[in-house]
Amino acid sequence: MAGKELNATAAALLGLLHDGSMTGGQLMSEATRRLGPFWTMTRSQVYRELPALAEVGYVRVGKPGPRASVPYTISASGKRAFAKWINEESGIGQLRDPVALRTAFASHMTPSALSEMYKSAAEYHTEALADVKARAKELAADDAGAATAMDFAVGYHKAALSWLKARQK
């Protein structure tokens, strides 16, 4: 958070805190529920960013509760920083897929290993597609933006399945 510039993880945490105070664990759960299929955050990232956000005044730290859990609340300056970030140009995402990477070197794989990799990937994407469709439906009632973002994950898994199907001939 050098120079008070928000990174994507810090911005996502501030976005989630617009819904109310949350502990680090609650933020992790909410990030997984609302963002997980298209944006991952690790527990260590969350717990590294929260003190940094507090240090620059973007969140207020509450009193420790049960099991020393500490609630965080977005501040007015945090809301302004998030508003600035959300309205800036987003940039372009980078795709990193381990199956596509290995496929680039498929000539070094045995046919059975290649076939098994595609089969496992297809199973994963089939399950993930069902999961994100269910999440999108669940979110549609109370969070249209998150439901629309979930459509990205639906499209990603559909595209991956189409690509894998073409490889499994």
Short mmCIF file of C-alpha atoms in Angstrom, two decimals:
data_model
loop_
_atom_site.label_atom_id
_atom_site.label_comp_id
_atom_site.label_asym_id
_atom_site.label_seq_id
_atom_site.Cartn_x
_atom_site.Cartn_y
_atom_site.Cartn_z
CA MET A 1 0.00 0.00 0.00
CA ALA A 2 2.94 2.32 -0.64
CA GLY A 3 1.76 5.84 -1.37
CA LYS A 4 -1.80 4.92 -0.43
CA GLU A 5 -2.39 3.38 -3.87
CA LEU A 6 -4.82 0.51 -3.56
CA ASN A 7 -3.90 -2.88 -4.89
CA ALA A 8 -6.70 -5.15 -6.05
CA THR A 9 -6.79 -7.17 -2.82
CA ALA A 10 -7.02 -4.06 -0.63
CA ALA A 11 -9.71 -2.63 -2.91
CA ALA A 12 -11.70 -5.87 -2.78
CA LEU A 13 -11.58 -5.81 1.02
CA LEU A 14 -12.81 -2.22 1.08
CA GLY A 15 -15.57 -3.17 -1.35
CA LEU A 16 -16.69 -5.99 0.92
CA LEU A 17 -16.59 -3.72 3.96
CA HIS A 18 -19.18 -1.46 2.33
CA ASP A 19 -21.67 -4.11 3.51
CA GLY A 20 -20.73 -3.58 7.16
CA SER A 21 -18.04 -4.38 9.71
CA MET A 22 -16.35 -7.76 9.39
CA THR A 23 -13.48 -9.65 10.93
CA GLY A 24 -10.66 -11.04 8.82
CA GLY A 25 -12.27 -14.46 8.86
CA GLN A 26 -15.64 -13.05 7.81
CA LEU A 27 -13.96 -11.10 5.01
CA MET A 28 -12.26 -14.29 3.83
CA SER A 29 -15.59 -16.16 3.80
CA GLU A 30 -17.39 -13.35 1.99
CA ALA A 31 -14.57 -12.99 -0.55
CA THR A 32 -14.74 -16.71 -1.27
CA ARG A 33 -18.53 -16.60 -1.62
CA ARG A 34 -18.78 -13.48 -3.77
CA LEU A 35 -15.46 -13.34 -5.58
CA GLY A 36 -13.85 -16.78 -5.36
CA PRO A 37 -14.70 -18.16 -8.79
CA PHE A 38 -12.99 -15.26 -10.56
CA TRP A 39 -10.74 -13.57 -7.98
CA THR A 40 -8.85 -15.45 -5.31
CA MET A 41 -7.41 -14.08 -2.11
CA THR A 42 -5.35 -16.00 0.38
CA ARG A 43 -5.79 -15.70 4.12
CA SER A 44 -2.25 -14.32 4.36
CA GLN A 45 -3.07 -11.58 1.83
CA VAL A 46 -6.17 -10.58 3.79
CA TYR A 47 -4.35 -10.47 7.11
CA ARG A 48 -1.44 -8.55 5.56
CA GLU A 49 -3.71 -5.94 3.95
CA LEU A 50 -5.98 -5.23 6.92
CA PRO A 51 -3.26 -3.63 9.12
CA ALA A 52 -1.96 -1.71 6.10
CA LEU A 53 -5.47 -0.38 5.41
CA ALA A 54 -5.76 0.62 9.08
CA GLU A 55 -2.37 2.33 9.03
CA VAL A 56 -3.39 4.64 6.16
CA GLY A 57 -6.79 5.27 7.75
CA TYR A 58 -8.96 3.40 5.24
CA VAL A 59 -10.42 1.12 7.92
CA ARG A 60 -11.09 1.48 11.63
CA VAL A 61 -10.10 -1.36 13.92
CA GLY A 62 -12.72 -2.43 16.45
CA LYS A 63 -12.36 -4.08 19.82
CA PRO A 64 -11.33 -7.73 19.80
CA GLY A 65 -14.22 -10.13 20.19
CA PRO A 66 -14.39 -13.88 20.81
CA ARG A 67 -11.19 -15.75 20.01
CA ALA A 68 -9.43 -12.38 19.55
CA SER A 69 -11.28 -11.73 16.30
CA VAL A 70 -11.01 -8.07 15.36
CA PRO A 71 -13.76 -6.30 13.42
CA TYR A 72 -12.84 -3.81 10.70
CA THR A 73 -15.05 -0.98 9.47
CA ILE A 74 -14.46 1.06 6.33
CA SER A 75 -13.78 4.75 7.06
CA ALA A 76 -14.87 7.78 5.03
CA SER A 77 -11.36 8.01 3.54
CA GLY A 78 -11.55 4.29 2.75
CA LYS A 79 -14.81 4.88 0.91
CA ARG A 80 -13.21 7.72 -1.06
CA ALA A 81 -10.15 5.59 -1.90
CA PHE A 82 -12.41 2.73 -3.03
CA ALA A 83 -14.55 5.11 -5.14
CA LYS A 84 -11.37 6.40 -6.82
CA TRP A 85 -10.08 2.87 -7.46
CA ILE A 86 -13.39 1.46 -8.75
CA ASN A 87 -13.73 4.30 -11.26
CA GLU A 88 -10.18 4.04 -12.65
CA GLU A 89 -9.31 2.02 -15.73
CA SER A 90 -9.25 -1.64 -14.71
CA GLY A 91 -6.47 -2.90 -16.93
CA ILE A 92 -6.56 -6.29 -18.57
CA GLY A 93 -6.44 -9.57 -16.68
CA GLN A 94 -3.92 -12.28 -17.32
CA LEU A 95 -4.93 -15.87 -17.86
CA ARG A 96 -2.77 -18.51 -16.21
CA ASP A 97 -3.98 -22.05 -16.71
CA PRO A 98 -1.85 -25.08 -15.76
CA VAL A 99 -3.63 -27.38 -18.23
CA ALA A 100 -3.03 -24.98 -21.13
CA LEU A 101 0.60 -24.62 -20.03
CA ARG A 102 1.13 -28.38 -20.01
CA THR A 103 -0.69 -28.66 -23.34
CA ALA A 104 1.94 -26.34 -24.83
CA PHE A 105 4.44 -29.10 -24.03
CA ALA A 106 2.11 -32.04 -24.72
CA SER A 107 4.65 -33.68 -27.04
CA HIS A 108 6.61 -34.54 -23.88
CA MET A 109 3.64 -36.23 -22.20
CA THR A 110 2.52 -39.80 -22.55
CA PRO A 111 -0.84 -40.17 -24.32
CA SER A 112 -2.38 -41.62 -21.16
CA ALA A 113 -1.13 -38.74 -18.98
CA LEU A 114 -2.46 -36.22 -21.50
CA SER A 115 -5.83 -37.96 -21.67
CA GLU A 116 -6.06 -38.16 -17.87
CA MET A 117 -5.17 -34.49 -17.52
CA TYR A 118 -7.95 -33.49 -19.92
CA LYS A 119 -10.42 -35.82 -18.20
CA SER A 120 -9.59 -34.43 -14.74
CA ALA A 121 -9.80 -30.86 -16.00
CA ALA A 122 -13.18 -31.53 -17.62
CA GLU A 123 -14.48 -33.00 -14.35
CA TYR A 124 -13.23 -29.97 -12.43
CA HIS A 125 -14.77 -27.45 -14.85
CA THR A 126 -18.07 -29.37 -14.93
CA GLU A 127 -18.33 -29.22 -11.14
CA ALA A 128 -17.14 -25.61 -11.01
CA LEU A 129 -19.67 -24.60 -13.66
CA ALA A 130 -22.53 -26.06 -11.63
CA ASP A 131 -21.21 -24.28 -8.53
CA VAL A 132 -20.91 -20.85 -10.15
CA LYS A 133 -24.33 -21.15 -11.77
CA ALA A 134 -25.80 -21.85 -8.33
CA ARG A 135 -23.87 -18.93 -6.80
CA ALA A 136 -25.03 -16.58 -9.56
CA LYS A 137 -28.63 -17.61 -8.94
CA GLU A 138 -28.21 -17.13 -5.17
CA LEU A 139 -26.61 -13.70 -5.61
CA ALA A 140 -29.13 -12.48 -8.21
CA ALA A 141 -31.74 -11.71 -5.55
CA ASP A 142 -29.61 -9.37 -3.44
CA ASP A 143 -26.45 -8.43 -5.35
CA ALA A 144 -26.91 -7.91 -9.07
CA GLY A 145 -23.31 -6.75 -9.55
CA ALA A 146 -21.84 -9.86 -7.93
CA ALA A 147 -24.26 -12.05 -9.91
CA THR A 148 -23.18 -10.37 -13.14
CA ALA A 149 -19.51 -10.86 -12.23
CA MET A 150 -20.30 -14.50 -11.54
CA ASP A 151 -21.47 -14.74 -15.17
CA PHE A 152 -17.80 -14.22 -16.08
CA ALA A 153 -16.94 -17.40 -14.19
CA VAL A 154 -19.81 -19.23 -15.91
CA GLY A 155 -18.45 -18.17 -19.31
CA TYR A 156 -14.91 -19.14 -18.35
CA HIS A 157 -15.88 -22.66 -17.32
CA LYS A 158 -18.05 -23.11 -20.42
CA ALA A 159 -15.15 -22.01 -22.64
CA ALA A 160 -12.74 -24.32 -20.82
CA LEU A 161 -15.14 -27.25 -21.26
CA SER A 162 -15.54 -26.49 -24.96
CA TRP A 163 -11.77 -26.35 -25.39
CA LEU A 164 -11.27 -29.59 -23.45
CA LYS A 165 -14.01 -31.38 -25.42
CA ALA A 166 -12.18 -30.54 -28.67
CA ARG A 167 -8.97 -32.08 -27.22
CA GLN A 168 -10.66 -35.33 -26.10
CA LYS A 169 -11.53 -36.63 -29.55
#
